[in-house]
Amino acid sequence: MALSSRPAFSAACNALRRCRRPAQPTGQQVGQQLSPPLRQLSSSASRSSTHDAVETAAEQIERPRWSYTPERMKGPGFSINIVKNPTRTIWSNNNDPAKLDAMYNRLLGSNGDKVLPDEIKWLAVTHKSFDQGRRGFNTRLAYFGRLILSLETTRHIMVTPGPAQDAPIRDRLGREPFQHSALANVDKLNTRQPQDVASKDKLAKLAIDVGLAEVIRWKPRMPENLEGSGLTVILNTSLLAIIGAISLQHGAEAAQQVVREKILRRVGA
């Protein structure tokens, strides 16, 4: 049994050696090994596209963020909206930083253009209708600025001397109404409200006087009728957004001072 199994064992070993030995390459395989792989062509194309992408990114870094729309936020190049009147799509906005700085100087005084960074200055005057909101808009800043204006206007009403009031009259039982110095100013809010002191029309007139209407970035629905497109609301939003931006940049005290000196005094409060 041992002598008969030895030839079978050697035959099995020889078969295993043949299986482990690599096959000799044919002529076609040798030609494929000698020819340059196709991967080099694709790598060269990817290198060129990567180089173009790097150049585009470098150009965008050089340009300020407010001056262009990000490439990835652009659509396919067409719009599904059907325009009934193509003339209403024609509208131009201010792109001159010097014109914007001049408005800030008229609103905030000397060196008013240096109160906020350049990006925030443009953001505060950008409505969400401009460029479909892809460059940012001032809605959140305006909400914050509206609260600051309402608070400061309420304080102004309470500290402003009111008309002389008559002495309280006793009732038939001889009782006299309770009075306290801390509650004396609260009664002034019964006759005047913050929206009466700083109304939308007054704020819009102030915005027009300082040139805010010429630098706001928005897209009116009807270019031939700006008032009907909401110009008053747009001006109020931008003015309040500037207040909110100043508060976030320099603190509540600086924003309150701007409201008292640059806004309430001008609207006749």
mmCIF file of C-alpha atoms in Angstrom:
data_model
loop_
_atom_site.group_PDB
_atom_site.id
_atom_site.type_symbol
_atom_site.label_atom_id
_atom_site.label_comp_id
_atom_site.label_asym_id
_atom_site.label_seq_id
_atom_site.Cartn_x
_atom_site.Cartn_y
_atom_site.Cartn_z
ATOM 1 C CA MET A 1 0.000 0.000 0.000
ATOM 2 C CA ALA A 2 2.842 2.393 0.761
ATOM 3 C CA LEU A 3 4.647 1.690 -2.539
ATOM 4 C CA SER A 4 1.481 2.153 -4.590
ATOM 5 C CA SER A 5 0.548 5.497 -2.907
ATOM 6 C CA ARG A 6 3.966 7.167 -3.488
ATOM 7 C CA PRO A 7 3.561 7.643 -7.289
ATOM 8 C CA ALA A 8 0.103 9.120 -6.715
ATOM 9 C CA PHE A 9 1.496 11.579 -4.173
ATOM 10 C CA SER A 10 4.274 12.719 -6.527
ATOM 11 C CA ALA A 11 1.763 13.185 -9.380
ATOM 12 C CA ALA A 12 -0.406 15.370 -7.159
ATOM 13 C CA CYS A 13 2.594 17.504 -6.197
ATOM 14 C CA ASN A 14 3.513 18.019 -9.856
ATOM 15 C CA ALA A 15 -0.047 19.088 -10.624
ATOM 16 C CA LEU A 16 0.020 21.662 -7.828
ATOM 17 C CA ARG A 17 3.311 23.090 -9.143
ATOM 18 C CA ARG A 18 1.802 23.556 -12.594
ATOM 19 C CA CYS A 19 -1.213 25.346 -11.138
ATOM 20 C CA ARG A 20 0.939 27.737 -9.068
ATOM 21 C CA ARG A 21 3.227 28.576 -12.017
ATOM 22 C CA PRO A 22 2.066 31.849 -13.764
ATOM 23 C CA ALA A 23 0.804 31.460 -17.268
ATOM 24 C CA GLN A 24 3.012 32.744 -20.056
ATOM 25 C CA PRO A 25 1.653 36.014 -21.506
ATOM 26 C CA THR A 26 0.366 35.809 -25.032
ATOM 27 C CA GLY A 27 1.292 38.279 -27.770
ATOM 28 C CA GLN A 28 -1.826 40.302 -27.212
ATOM 29 C CA GLN A 29 -1.177 40.509 -23.474
ATOM 30 C CA VAL A 30 2.431 41.549 -24.117
ATOM 31 C CA GLY A 31 1.219 44.320 -26.440
ATOM 32 C CA GLN A 32 -1.182 45.550 -23.810
ATOM 33 C CA GLN A 33 1.597 45.610 -21.224
ATOM 34 C CA LEU A 34 3.894 47.567 -23.524
ATOM 35 C CA SER A 35 1.239 50.057 -24.680
ATOM 36 C CA PRO A 36 0.516 53.025 -22.342
ATOM 37 C CA PRO A 37 -2.564 52.508 -20.209
ATOM 38 C CA LEU A 38 -5.706 54.449 -20.975
ATOM 39 C CA ARG A 39 -5.747 55.711 -17.400
ATOM 40 C CA GLN A 40 -3.135 58.320 -18.292
ATOM 41 C CA LEU A 41 -5.532 59.984 -20.734
ATOM 42 C CA SER A 42 -8.270 60.238 -18.121
ATOM 43 C CA SER A 43 -5.832 61.507 -15.514
ATOM 44 C CA SER A 44 -4.668 64.266 -17.808
ATOM 45 C CA ALA A 45 -8.249 65.327 -18.419
ATOM 46 C CA SER A 46 -8.994 65.310 -14.694
ATOM 47 C CA ARG A 47 -5.851 67.325 -14.050
ATOM 48 C CA SER A 48 -6.963 69.995 -16.513
ATOM 49 C CA SER A 49 -10.462 70.162 -15.006
ATOM 50 C CA THR A 50 -8.975 70.344 -11.514
ATOM 51 C CA HIS A 51 -6.665 73.150 -12.647
ATOM 52 C CA ASP A 52 -9.626 75.093 -14.057
ATOM 53 C CA ALA A 53 -11.559 74.587 -10.821
ATOM 54 C CA VAL A 54 -8.588 75.854 -8.808
ATOM 55 C CA GLU A 55 -8.314 78.946 -11.015
ATOM 56 C CA THR A 56 -12.060 79.621 -10.643
ATOM 57 C CA ALA A 57 -11.824 79.270 -6.866
ATOM 58 C CA ALA A 58 -8.836 81.626 -6.788
ATOM 59 C CA GLU A 59 -10.755 84.228 -8.790
ATOM 60 C CA GLN A 60 -13.716 83.995 -6.406
ATOM 61 C CA ILE A 61 -11.424 84.412 -3.412
ATOM 62 C CA GLU A 62 -10.065 87.619 -4.915
ATOM 63 C CA ARG A 63 -13.562 88.966 -5.534
ATOM 64 C CA PRO A 64 -15.658 90.058 -2.540
ATOM 65 C CA ARG A 65 -18.488 87.758 -1.623
ATOM 66 C CA TRP A 66 -21.205 90.322 -2.251
ATOM 67 C CA SER A 67 -20.199 90.871 -5.878
ATOM 68 C CA TYR A 68 -20.977 87.440 -7.369
ATOM 69 C CA THR A 69 -23.312 84.474 -7.101
ATOM 70 C CA PRO A 70 -21.691 81.203 -5.980
ATOM 71 C CA GLU A 71 -21.313 78.774 -8.851
ATOM 72 C CA ARG A 72 -22.989 75.903 -7.037
ATOM 73 C CA MET A 73 -26.064 78.028 -6.343
ATOM 74 C CA LYS A 74 -26.667 78.824 -9.992
ATOM 75 C CA GLY A 75 -29.472 76.999 -11.747
ATOM 76 C CA PRO A 76 -29.414 75.063 -15.018
ATOM 77 C CA GLY A 77 -29.466 78.269 -17.046
ATOM 78 C CA PHE A 78 -33.202 78.584 -17.594
ATOM 79 C CA SER A 79 -36.239 79.425 -15.514
ATOM 80 C CA ILE A 80 -39.568 77.622 -15.322
ATOM 81 C CA ASN A 81 -41.382 80.870 -14.517
ATOM 82 C CA ILE A 82 -43.408 82.269 -17.385
ATOM 83 C CA VAL A 83 -42.825 86.025 -17.638
ATOM 84 C CA LYS A 84 -45.947 87.822 -18.817
ATOM 85 C CA ASN A 85 -44.214 91.162 -19.306
ATOM 86 C CA PRO A 86 -40.492 90.846 -20.184
ATOM 87 C CA THR A 87 -39.898 94.562 -19.584
ATOM 88 C CA ARG A 88 -40.454 94.030 -15.860
ATOM 89 C CA THR A 89 -37.417 91.752 -15.667
ATOM 90 C CA ILE A 90 -35.094 94.646 -16.502
ATOM 91 C CA TRP A 91 -33.732 96.226 -13.337
ATOM 92 C CA SER A 92 -30.268 97.376 -12.265
ATOM 93 C CA ASN A 93 -28.874 97.744 -8.747
ATOM 94 C CA ASN A 94 -25.948 99.661 -7.337
ATOM 95 C CA ASN A 95 -22.530 97.972 -7.539
ATOM 96 C CA ASP A 96 -20.374 100.973 -6.607
ATOM 97 C CA PRO A 97 -18.820 100.711 -3.119
ATOM 98 C CA ALA A 98 -18.117 104.465 -3.054
ATOM 99 C CA LYS A 99 -21.813 105.234 -3.487
ATOM 100 C CA LEU A 100 -22.666 102.879 -0.648
ATOM 101 C CA ASP A 101 -20.029 104.446 1.623
ATOM 102 C CA ALA A 102 -21.428 107.901 0.900
ATOM 103 C CA MET A 103 -24.855 106.759 2.100
ATOM 104 C CA TYR A 104 -23.401 105.401 5.342
ATOM 105 C CA ASN A 105 -21.586 108.693 5.919
ATOM 106 C CA ARG A 106 -24.817 110.648 5.480
ATOM 107 C CA LEU A 107 -26.688 108.309 7.824
ATOM 108 C CA LEU A 108 -24.114 107.690 10.566
ATOM 109 C CA GLY A 109 -21.981 110.817 10.256
ATOM 110 C CA SER A 110 -18.269 111.175 9.611
ATOM 111 C CA ASN A 111 -16.468 107.851 9.067
ATOM 112 C CA GLY A 112 -19.801 106.100 9.003
ATOM 113 C CA ASP A 113 -18.542 103.876 6.207
ATOM 114 C CA LYS A 114 -16.026 102.339 8.646
ATOM 115 C CA VAL A 115 -18.576 101.329 11.285
ATOM 116 C CA LEU A 116 -19.342 97.992 9.606
ATOM 117 C CA PRO A 117 -17.214 95.573 7.551
ATOM 118 C CA ASP A 118 -17.674 95.667 3.799
ATOM 119 C CA GLU A 119 -19.558 92.390 3.621
ATOM 120 C CA ILE A 120 -22.014 93.439 6.348
ATOM 121 C CA LYS A 121 -22.544 96.845 4.748
ATOM 122 C CA TRP A 122 -23.763 95.172 1.565
ATOM 123 C CA LEU A 123 -25.760 92.533 3.420
ATOM 124 C CA ALA A 124 -27.699 95.162 5.380
ATOM 125 C CA VAL A 125 -28.994 96.789 2.171
ATOM 126 C CA THR A 126 -29.776 93.525 0.331
ATOM 127 C CA HIS A 127 -33.384 92.378 0.188
ATOM 128 C CA LYS A 128 -34.324 88.734 -0.307
ATOM 129 C CA SER A 129 -35.798 89.544 -3.717
ATOM 130 C CA PHE A 130 -32.313 90.355 -5.046
ATOM 131 C CA ASP A 131 -30.705 87.441 -6.915
ATOM 132 C CA GLN A 132 -33.271 85.053 -5.398
ATOM 133 C CA GLY A 133 -31.564 85.487 -2.019
ATOM 134 C CA ARG A 134 -28.434 83.628 -3.158
ATOM 135 C CA ARG A 135 -26.090 86.347 -1.881
ATOM 136 C CA GLY A 136 -27.709 86.631 1.525
ATOM 137 C CA PHE A 137 -30.392 89.065 2.680
ATOM 138 C CA ASN A 138 -31.160 91.340 5.610
ATOM 139 C CA THR A 139 -34.331 89.815 7.074
ATOM 140 C CA ARG A 140 -32.772 88.611 10.336
ATOM 141 C CA LEU A 141 -30.806 91.803 10.858
ATOM 142 C CA ALA A 142 -33.970 93.839 10.302
ATOM 143 C CA TYR A 143 -35.895 91.811 12.892
ATOM 144 C CA PHE A 144 -33.182 92.455 15.478
ATOM 145 C CA GLY A 145 -33.013 96.143 14.580
ATOM 146 C CA ARG A 146 -36.793 96.488 14.871
ATOM 147 C CA LEU A 147 -36.689 95.297 18.470
ATOM 148 C CA ILE A 148 -33.925 97.762 19.305
ATOM 149 C CA LEU A 149 -35.809 100.652 17.712
ATOM 150 C CA SER A 150 -39.023 99.741 19.532
ATOM 151 C CA LEU A 151 -37.219 99.529 22.878
ATOM 152 C CA GLU A 152 -35.418 102.829 22.464
ATOM 153 C CA THR A 153 -38.536 104.589 21.200
ATOM 154 C CA THR A 154 -40.472 103.363 24.231
ATOM 155 C CA ARG A 155 -37.773 104.745 26.510
ATOM 156 C CA HIS A 156 -37.914 108.044 24.661
ATOM 157 C CA ILE A 157 -41.668 108.307 25.222
ATOM 158 C CA MET A 158 -41.386 107.523 28.913
ATOM 159 C CA VAL A 159 -38.621 110.018 29.677
ATOM 160 C CA THR A 160 -40.100 112.854 27.627
ATOM 161 C CA PRO A 161 -41.993 115.312 29.846
ATOM 162 C CA GLY A 162 -45.706 115.075 29.237
ATOM 163 C CA PRO A 163 -48.413 117.693 29.595
ATOM 164 C CA ALA A 164 -49.278 118.809 33.107
ATOM 165 C CA GLN A 165 -51.889 116.607 34.684
ATOM 166 C CA ASP A 166 -54.546 117.702 37.068
ATOM 167 C CA ALA A 167 -54.454 116.578 40.656
ATOM 168 C CA PRO A 168 -56.260 113.306 41.254
ATOM 169 C CA ILE A 169 -59.856 113.722 42.262
ATOM 170 C CA ARG A 170 -61.178 111.971 45.325
ATOM 171 C CA ASP A 171 -64.212 109.829 44.944
ATOM 172 C CA ARG A 172 -67.382 110.158 46.981
ATOM 173 C CA LEU A 173 -65.908 107.992 49.711
ATOM 174 C CA GLY A 174 -62.870 110.230 50.046
ATOM 175 C CA ARG A 175 -60.426 107.787 48.515
ATOM 176 C CA GLU A 176 -57.453 109.078 46.500
ATOM 177 C CA PRO A 177 -55.944 107.055 43.577
ATOM 178 C CA PHE A 178 -52.570 105.487 44.301
ATOM 179 C CA GLN A 179 -49.604 107.309 42.767
ATOM 180 C CA HIS A 180 -45.924 106.449 42.554
ATOM 181 C CA SER A 181 -42.988 108.012 40.738
ATOM 182 C CA ALA A 182 -42.066 104.688 39.114
ATOM 183 C CA LEU A 183 -45.536 104.409 37.568
ATOM 184 C CA ALA A 184 -45.895 108.028 36.491
ATOM 185 C CA ASN A 185 -44.167 107.506 33.121
ATOM 186 C CA VAL A 186 -46.088 104.360 32.241
ATOM 187 C CA ASP A 187 -49.274 106.356 31.691
ATOM 188 C CA LYS A 188 -47.570 108.188 28.818
ATOM 189 C CA LEU A 189 -47.854 105.048 26.710
ATOM 190 C CA ASN A 190 -51.624 105.465 26.743
ATOM 191 C CA THR A 191 -51.358 108.462 24.432
ATOM 192 C CA ARG A 192 -48.239 107.691 22.362
ATOM 193 C CA GLN A 193 -46.959 104.432 20.957
ATOM 194 C CA PRO A 194 -43.532 103.635 19.410
ATOM 195 C CA GLN A 195 -45.103 103.232 15.972
ATOM 196 C CA ASP A 196 -46.447 106.766 16.256
ATOM 197 C CA VAL A 197 -43.021 108.242 16.934
ATOM 198 C CA ALA A 198 -41.090 106.211 14.349
ATOM 199 C CA SER A 199 -43.691 105.275 11.767
ATOM 200 C CA LYS A 200 -42.949 103.547 8.477
ATOM 201 C CA ASP A 201 -43.512 106.730 6.488
ATOM 202 C CA LYS A 202 -41.117 108.720 8.669
ATOM 203 C CA LEU A 203 -38.401 106.068 8.447
ATOM 204 C CA ALA A 204 -38.862 105.788 4.686
ATOM 205 C CA LYS A 205 -38.516 109.556 4.299
ATOM 206 C CA LEU A 206 -35.325 109.492 6.363
ATOM 207 C CA ALA A 207 -33.970 106.652 4.214
ATOM 208 C CA ILE A 208 -34.681 108.614 1.041
ATOM 209 C CA ASP A 209 -33.009 111.726 2.473
ATOM 210 C CA VAL A 210 -29.754 109.864 3.190
ATOM 211 C CA GLY A 211 -29.771 108.156 -0.224
ATOM 212 C CA LEU A 212 -30.662 104.639 0.907
ATOM 213 C CA ALA A 213 -33.138 104.238 -1.955
ATOM 214 C CA GLU A 214 -30.282 104.539 -4.454
ATOM 215 C CA VAL A 215 -28.112 101.775 -2.998
ATOM 216 C CA ILE A 216 -30.558 99.115 -1.816
ATOM 217 C CA ARG A 217 -30.359 95.862 -3.742
ATOM 218 C CA TRP A 218 -33.763 94.404 -4.588
ATOM 219 C CA LYS A 219 -35.959 93.357 -7.492
ATOM 220 C CA PRO A 220 -39.266 95.238 -7.625
ATOM 221 C CA ARG A 221 -42.256 93.347 -8.935
ATOM 222 C CA MET A 222 -43.315 96.358 -10.978
ATOM 223 C CA PRO A 223 -40.335 98.570 -11.930
ATOM 224 C CA GLU A 224 -42.727 101.179 -13.268
ATOM 225 C CA ASN A 225 -44.444 101.436 -9.847
ATOM 226 C CA LEU A 226 -41.941 101.270 -7.009
ATOM 227 C CA GLU A 227 -44.413 102.292 -4.322
ATOM 228 C CA GLY A 228 -46.762 99.550 -5.413
ATOM 229 C CA SER A 229 -43.840 97.110 -5.297
ATOM 230 C CA GLY A 230 -43.234 97.879 -1.619
ATOM 231 C CA LEU A 231 -40.487 100.506 -1.647
ATOM 232 C CA THR A 232 -41.525 101.836 1.779
ATOM 233 C CA VAL A 233 -41.238 98.400 3.368
ATOM 234 C CA ILE A 234 -37.900 97.733 1.646
ATOM 235 C CA LEU A 235 -36.448 101.009 2.944
ATOM 236 C CA ASN A 236 -37.659 100.301 6.472
ATOM 237 C CA THR A 237 -36.178 96.819 6.353
ATOM 238 C CA SER A 238 -32.776 98.076 5.225
ATOM 239 C CA LEU A 239 -32.687 100.864 7.801
ATOM 240 C CA LEU A 240 -33.566 98.476 10.614
ATOM 241 C CA ALA A 241 -31.023 95.962 9.324
ATOM 242 C CA ILE A 242 -28.282 98.581 9.671
ATOM 243 C CA ILE A 243 -29.289 99.080 13.316
ATOM 244 C CA GLY A 244 -29.231 95.342 13.945
ATOM 245 C CA ALA A 245 -25.829 94.986 12.275
ATOM 246 C CA ILE A 246 -24.367 97.782 14.418
ATOM 247 C CA SER A 247 -25.688 96.102 17.564
ATOM 248 C CA LEU A 248 -24.134 92.759 16.645
ATOM 249 C CA GLN A 249 -20.854 94.388 15.634
ATOM 250 C CA HIS A 250 -20.388 96.944 18.430
ATOM 251 C CA GLY A 251 -22.938 96.102 21.120
ATOM 252 C CA ALA A 252 -26.354 97.305 22.252
ATOM 253 C CA GLU A 253 -25.107 100.607 23.645
ATOM 254 C CA ALA A 254 -23.672 101.714 20.301
ATOM 255 C CA ALA A 255 -26.887 100.741 18.502
ATOM 256 C CA GLN A 256 -29.034 102.623 21.018
ATOM 257 C CA GLN A 257 -26.904 105.723 20.581
ATOM 258 C CA VAL A 258 -27.339 105.528 16.804
ATOM 259 C CA VAL A 259 -31.106 105.202 17.233
ATOM 260 C CA ARG A 260 -31.294 108.220 19.552
ATOM 261 C CA GLU A 261 -28.953 110.547 17.686
ATOM 262 C CA LYS A 262 -29.245 109.509 14.037
ATOM 263 C CA ILE A 263 -32.845 108.369 13.731
ATOM 264 C CA LEU A 264 -35.192 109.642 16.436
ATOM 265 C CA ARG A 265 -33.870 113.189 16.248
ATOM 266 C CA ARG A 266 -34.324 113.247 12.483
ATOM 267 C CA VAL A 267 -37.881 111.910 12.498
ATOM 268 C CA GLY A 268 -38.969 114.663 14.870
ATOM 269 C CA ALA A 269 -39.191 112.655 18.080
#
